[in-house]
Amino acid sequence: MGVKINELGEFGLIDIISRNVPAHSNRVLKGIGDDAAVLKTDEGRLMLLTSDMLLEDVHFALSYQPLKSVGWKSMAVNISDIAAMGGQPASAVVSIGIPAGWEADKIVEIYTGLSECALR
């Protein structure tokens, strides 16, 4: 029986992944294990990529946190990772998991927070 993730911790899991799933491109200068991945573009420039996912009741609680602030925080933590690597944010890709029964205006509220943070 293998080691449980909660016993490994974040960095132990990252170590196992990086040893067992290597980057398959010479463009990847730094993969898993830092705030952001570092890739080399065709033009020889460096590009930073990051994707931090926030989970309800782990990183935020909808019982007291407005949806707009959840969106803001979601963007801010990813911008922070780029800044930690000395980069300048240029664009964002958003992934979001939502309950099927939610009303569309709730999603607009989240994206309003994302957008306001990105513009600032």
mmCIF file of C-alpha atoms in Angstrom:
data_model
loop_
_atom_site.group_PDB
_atom_site.id
_atom_site.type_symbol
_atom_site.label_atom_id
_atom_site.label_comp_id
_atom_site.label_asym_id
_atom_site.label_seq_id
_atom_site.Cartn_x
_atom_site.Cartn_y
_atom_site.Cartn_z
ATOM 1 C CA MET A 1 0.000 0.000 0.000
ATOM 2 C CA GLY A 2 1.369 3.415 -0.972
ATOM 3 C CA VAL A 3 1.932 6.514 1.113
ATOM 4 C CA LYS A 4 -1.104 8.725 1.563
ATOM 5 C CA ILE A 5 -0.968 12.276 0.193
ATOM 6 C CA ASN A 6 -1.733 13.805 3.588
ATOM 7 C CA GLU A 7 1.358 12.014 4.948
ATOM 8 C CA LEU A 8 3.578 13.248 2.100
ATOM 9 C CA GLY A 9 2.530 16.878 2.172
ATOM 10 C CA GLU A 10 2.667 19.229 -0.802
ATOM 11 C CA PHE A 11 6.424 19.114 -1.336
ATOM 12 C CA GLY A 12 6.673 15.364 -0.909
ATOM 13 C CA LEU A 13 4.007 14.907 -3.565
ATOM 14 C CA ILE A 14 5.759 17.378 -5.886
ATOM 15 C CA ASP A 15 8.974 15.387 -5.475
ATOM 16 C CA ILE A 16 7.258 12.124 -6.447
ATOM 17 C CA ILE A 17 5.577 13.717 -9.467
ATOM 18 C CA SER A 18 8.771 15.389 -10.700
ATOM 19 C CA ARG A 19 10.728 12.120 -10.428
ATOM 20 C CA ASN A 20 8.088 10.063 -12.220
ATOM 21 C CA VAL A 21 6.701 12.469 -14.823
ATOM 22 C CA PRO A 22 9.524 14.419 -16.445
ATOM 23 C CA ALA A 23 8.974 17.366 -18.784
ATOM 24 C CA HIS A 24 8.862 16.142 -22.372
ATOM 25 C CA SER A 25 10.054 19.345 -24.019
ATOM 26 C CA ASN A 26 13.341 21.189 -24.115
ATOM 27 C CA ARG A 27 11.271 24.390 -23.831
ATOM 28 C CA VAL A 28 10.552 23.611 -20.169
ATOM 29 C CA LEU A 29 13.350 25.193 -18.181
ATOM 30 C CA LYS A 30 11.634 24.772 -14.823
ATOM 31 C CA GLY A 31 8.602 22.583 -14.355
ATOM 32 C CA ILE A 32 6.773 21.486 -11.255
ATOM 33 C CA GLY A 33 8.044 22.571 -7.870
ATOM 34 C CA ASP A 34 8.215 26.359 -7.957
ATOM 35 C CA ASP A 35 5.653 29.166 -7.977
ATOM 36 C CA ALA A 36 5.472 29.045 -11.766
ATOM 37 C CA ALA A 37 6.780 26.986 -14.645
ATOM 38 C CA VAL A 38 9.419 28.624 -16.846
ATOM 39 C CA LEU A 39 9.189 28.012 -20.598
ATOM 40 C CA LYS A 40 11.285 29.274 -23.487
ATOM 41 C CA THR A 41 9.314 30.726 -26.415
ATOM 42 C CA ASP A 42 10.206 30.439 -30.110
ATOM 43 C CA GLU A 43 11.658 33.943 -29.868
ATOM 44 C CA GLY A 44 13.969 32.858 -27.043
ATOM 45 C CA ARG A 45 12.077 34.816 -24.399
ATOM 46 C CA LEU A 46 11.017 33.317 -21.095
ATOM 47 C CA MET A 47 7.351 32.793 -20.240
ATOM 48 C CA LEU A 48 6.005 32.011 -16.791
ATOM 49 C CA LEU A 49 2.893 29.862 -16.370
ATOM 50 C CA THR A 50 1.022 29.246 -13.170
ATOM 51 C CA SER A 51 -2.302 27.780 -12.148
ATOM 52 C CA ASP A 52 -3.372 27.822 -8.518
ATOM 53 C CA MET A 53 -6.820 26.447 -7.819
ATOM 54 C CA LEU A 54 -8.824 27.659 -4.853
ATOM 55 C CA LEU A 55 -11.239 25.309 -3.108
ATOM 56 C CA GLU A 56 -14.334 26.253 -1.157
ATOM 57 C CA ASP A 57 -13.956 25.629 2.585
ATOM 58 C CA VAL A 58 -10.186 25.371 2.155
ATOM 59 C CA HIS A 59 -9.195 28.747 0.663
ATOM 60 C CA PHE A 60 -12.497 30.601 1.045
ATOM 61 C CA ALA A 61 -15.942 30.153 2.598
ATOM 62 C CA LEU A 62 -19.004 31.350 0.719
ATOM 63 C CA SER A 63 -20.827 31.604 4.043
ATOM 64 C CA TYR A 64 -18.966 34.875 4.736
ATOM 65 C CA GLN A 65 -16.983 35.760 1.619
ATOM 66 C CA PRO A 66 -18.715 37.534 -1.297
ATOM 67 C CA LEU A 67 -18.304 35.929 -4.721
ATOM 68 C CA LYS A 68 -16.607 39.048 -6.091
ATOM 69 C CA SER A 69 -13.870 38.712 -3.461
ATOM 70 C CA VAL A 70 -13.469 35.010 -4.319
ATOM 71 C CA GLY A 71 -12.792 36.061 -7.910
ATOM 72 C CA TRP A 72 -10.354 38.752 -6.766
ATOM 73 C CA LYS A 73 -8.468 36.335 -4.519
ATOM 74 C CA SER A 74 -8.328 33.706 -7.273
ATOM 75 C CA MET A 75 -6.618 36.156 -9.616
ATOM 76 C CA ALA A 76 -4.407 37.641 -6.897
ATOM 77 C CA VAL A 77 -2.850 34.329 -5.824
ATOM 78 C CA ASN A 78 -1.871 33.556 -9.415
ATOM 79 C CA ILE A 79 -0.491 37.054 -10.055
ATOM 80 C CA SER A 80 1.461 36.661 -6.812
ATOM 81 C CA ASP A 81 3.110 33.490 -8.135
ATOM 82 C CA ILE A 82 4.235 35.310 -11.276
ATOM 83 C CA ALA A 83 5.585 38.201 -9.191
ATOM 84 C CA ALA A 84 7.422 35.762 -6.901
ATOM 85 C CA MET A 85 9.353 34.550 -9.962
ATOM 86 C CA GLY A 86 10.218 38.104 -11.035
ATOM 87 C CA GLY A 87 7.692 38.109 -13.863
ATOM 88 C CA GLN A 88 5.110 40.535 -15.117
ATOM 89 C CA PRO A 89 1.590 39.191 -15.670
ATOM 90 C CA ALA A 90 0.356 39.475 -19.254
ATOM 91 C CA SER A 91 -2.756 37.297 -19.509
ATOM 92 C CA ALA A 92 -4.774 34.722 -17.624
ATOM 93 C CA VAL A 93 -6.647 31.512 -18.306
ATOM 94 C CA VAL A 94 -9.423 30.745 -15.836
ATOM 95 C CA SER A 95 -10.738 27.333 -14.834
ATOM 96 C CA ILE A 96 -13.743 27.215 -12.569
ATOM 97 C CA GLY A 97 -15.911 24.445 -11.181
ATOM 98 C CA ILE A 98 -19.476 25.515 -10.433
ATOM 99 C CA PRO A 99 -22.616 23.785 -9.203
ATOM 100 C CA ALA A 100 -25.076 23.176 -12.055
ATOM 101 C CA GLY A 101 -27.871 24.812 -10.102
ATOM 102 C CA TRP A 102 -26.169 28.190 -9.708
ATOM 103 C CA GLU A 103 -27.607 31.250 -11.390
ATOM 104 C CA ALA A 104 -25.506 32.919 -14.087
ATOM 105 C CA ASP A 105 -25.284 36.219 -12.191
ATOM 106 C CA LYS A 106 -23.174 34.478 -9.534
ATOM 107 C CA ILE A 107 -20.579 33.576 -12.171
ATOM 108 C CA VAL A 108 -20.612 37.153 -13.443
ATOM 109 C CA GLU A 109 -19.876 38.298 -9.881
ATOM 110 C CA ILE A 110 -16.852 35.981 -9.651
ATOM 111 C CA TYR A 111 -15.561 37.132 -13.025
ATOM 112 C CA THR A 112 -16.072 40.771 -12.006
ATOM 113 C CA GLY A 113 -13.677 40.191 -9.104
ATOM 114 C CA LEU A 114 -11.211 38.383 -11.393
ATOM 115 C CA SER A 115 -11.318 41.232 -13.889
ATOM 116 C CA GLU A 116 -11.023 44.033 -11.341
ATOM 117 C CA CYS A 117 -7.964 42.383 -9.786
ATOM 118 C CA ALA A 118 -6.347 41.802 -13.181
ATOM 119 C CA LEU A 119 -6.919 45.417 -14.254
ATOM 120 C CA ARG A 120 -5.470 46.786 -11.039
#
